[in-house]
mmCIF file of C-alpha atoms in Angstrom:
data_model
loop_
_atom_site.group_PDB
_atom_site.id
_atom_site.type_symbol
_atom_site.label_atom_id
_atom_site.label_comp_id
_atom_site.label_asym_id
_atom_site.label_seq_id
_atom_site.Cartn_x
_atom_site.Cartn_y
_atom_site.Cartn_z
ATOM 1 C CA UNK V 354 0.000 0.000 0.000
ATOM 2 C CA UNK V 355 1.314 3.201 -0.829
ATOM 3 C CA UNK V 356 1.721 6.299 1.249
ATOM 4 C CA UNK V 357 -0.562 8.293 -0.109
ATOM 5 C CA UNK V 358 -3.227 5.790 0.426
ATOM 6 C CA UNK V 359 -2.490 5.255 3.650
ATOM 7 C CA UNK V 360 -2.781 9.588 4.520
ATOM 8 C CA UNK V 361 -6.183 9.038 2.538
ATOM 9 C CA UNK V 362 -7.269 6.291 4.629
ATOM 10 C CA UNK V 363 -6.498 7.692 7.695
ATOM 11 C CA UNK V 364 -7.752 10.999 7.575
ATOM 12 C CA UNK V 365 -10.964 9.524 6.751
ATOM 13 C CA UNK V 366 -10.989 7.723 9.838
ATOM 14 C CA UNK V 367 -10.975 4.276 7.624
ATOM 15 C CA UNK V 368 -7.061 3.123 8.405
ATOM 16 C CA UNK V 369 -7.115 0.081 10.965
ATOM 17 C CA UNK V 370 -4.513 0.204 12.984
ATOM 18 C CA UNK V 371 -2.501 -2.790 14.732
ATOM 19 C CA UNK V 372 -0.716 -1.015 17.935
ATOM 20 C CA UNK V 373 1.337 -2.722 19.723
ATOM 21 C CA UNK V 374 3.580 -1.844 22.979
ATOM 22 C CA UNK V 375 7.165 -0.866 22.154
ATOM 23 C CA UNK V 376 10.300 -0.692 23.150
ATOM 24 C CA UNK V 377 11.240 2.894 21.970
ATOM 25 C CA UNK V 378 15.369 2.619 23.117
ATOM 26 C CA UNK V 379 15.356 -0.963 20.903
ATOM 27 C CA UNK V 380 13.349 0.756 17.905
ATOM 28 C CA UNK V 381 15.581 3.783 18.261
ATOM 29 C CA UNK V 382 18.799 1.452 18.322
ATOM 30 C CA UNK V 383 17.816 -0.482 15.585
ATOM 31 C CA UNK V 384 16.948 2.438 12.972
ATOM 32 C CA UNK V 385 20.481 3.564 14.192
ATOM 33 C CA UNK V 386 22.225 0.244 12.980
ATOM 34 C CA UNK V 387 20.254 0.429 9.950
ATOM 35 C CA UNK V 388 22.090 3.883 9.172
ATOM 36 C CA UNK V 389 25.580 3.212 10.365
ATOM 37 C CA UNK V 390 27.263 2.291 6.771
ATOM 38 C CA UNK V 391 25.711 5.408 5.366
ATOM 39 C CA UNK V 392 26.914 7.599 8.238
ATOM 40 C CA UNK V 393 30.432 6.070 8.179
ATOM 41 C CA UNK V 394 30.871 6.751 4.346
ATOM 42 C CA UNK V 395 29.251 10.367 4.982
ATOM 43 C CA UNK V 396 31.979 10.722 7.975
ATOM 44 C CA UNK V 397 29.178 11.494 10.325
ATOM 45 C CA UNK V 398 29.042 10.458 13.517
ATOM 46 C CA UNK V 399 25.920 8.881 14.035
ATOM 47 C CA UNK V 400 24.630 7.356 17.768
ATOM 48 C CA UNK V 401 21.610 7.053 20.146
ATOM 49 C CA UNK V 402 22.677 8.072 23.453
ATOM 50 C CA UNK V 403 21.130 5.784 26.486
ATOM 51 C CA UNK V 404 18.387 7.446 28.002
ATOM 52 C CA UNK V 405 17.503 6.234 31.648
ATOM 53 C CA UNK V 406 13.929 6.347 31.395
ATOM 54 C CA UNK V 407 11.966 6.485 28.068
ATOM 55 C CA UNK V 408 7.803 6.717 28.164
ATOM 56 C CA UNK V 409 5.976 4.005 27.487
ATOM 57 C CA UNK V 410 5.001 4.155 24.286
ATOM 58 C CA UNK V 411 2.269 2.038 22.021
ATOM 59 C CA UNK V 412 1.867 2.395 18.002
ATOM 60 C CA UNK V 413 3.245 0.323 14.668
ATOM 61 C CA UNK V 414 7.152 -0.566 14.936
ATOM 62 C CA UNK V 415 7.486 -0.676 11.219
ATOM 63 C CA UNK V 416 5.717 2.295 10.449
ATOM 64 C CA UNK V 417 7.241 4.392 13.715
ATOM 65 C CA UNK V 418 10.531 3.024 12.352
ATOM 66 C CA UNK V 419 9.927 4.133 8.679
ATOM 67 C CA UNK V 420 9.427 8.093 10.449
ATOM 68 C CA UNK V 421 12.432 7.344 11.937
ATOM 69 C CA UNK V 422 14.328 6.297 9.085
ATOM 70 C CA UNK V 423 12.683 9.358 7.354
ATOM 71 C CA UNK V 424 14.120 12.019 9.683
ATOM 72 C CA UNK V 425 17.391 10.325 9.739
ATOM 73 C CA UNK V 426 17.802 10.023 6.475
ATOM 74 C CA UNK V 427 17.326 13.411 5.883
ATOM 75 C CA UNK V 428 19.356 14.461 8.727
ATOM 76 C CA UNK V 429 22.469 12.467 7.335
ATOM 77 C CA UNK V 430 21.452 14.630 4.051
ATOM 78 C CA UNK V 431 22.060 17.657 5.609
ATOM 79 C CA UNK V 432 24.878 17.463 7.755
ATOM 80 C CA UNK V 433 28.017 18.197 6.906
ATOM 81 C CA UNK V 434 30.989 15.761 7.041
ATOM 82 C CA UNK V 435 32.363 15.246 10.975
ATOM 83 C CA UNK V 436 28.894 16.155 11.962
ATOM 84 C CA UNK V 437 26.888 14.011 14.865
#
């Protein structure tokens, strides 16, 4: 399903969604790792620094992680080499 389907479906109230409980520092670790080639080559320094207490937090991993990925992608766009 596309993107843009899924914005239509959702703002019409029409998008089921399958929450589920998650473990934000793991998500946030993992979206990390995903990015840590393209960081290296882009001499960026690129890390998630422990937290001691993160919220509870409930929603879809994959598409929470896709935001992520998003914003980081972007982020490793825009910063300049030696960056973190």
């Amino acid at each position: 399903m596309d993107d843009l389907r899924l914005l239509t479906l959702a703002e019409a109230g029409q998008l089921s969604l399958d929450l589920q409980a998650l473990d934000v520092a793991q998500l946030l670790a993992d979206v990390c790792d995903a990015f840590a080639c393209q960081a290296d080559e882009a001499g960026i320094d690129l890390r998630v620094d422990p937290v001691q207490s993160l919220a509870a937090a409930t929603g879809r991993p994959q598409r929470l992680g896709q935001v992520l990925g998003n914003l980081i992608g972007n982020a490793l766009r825009h910063t300049p080499r030696g960056g973190r």
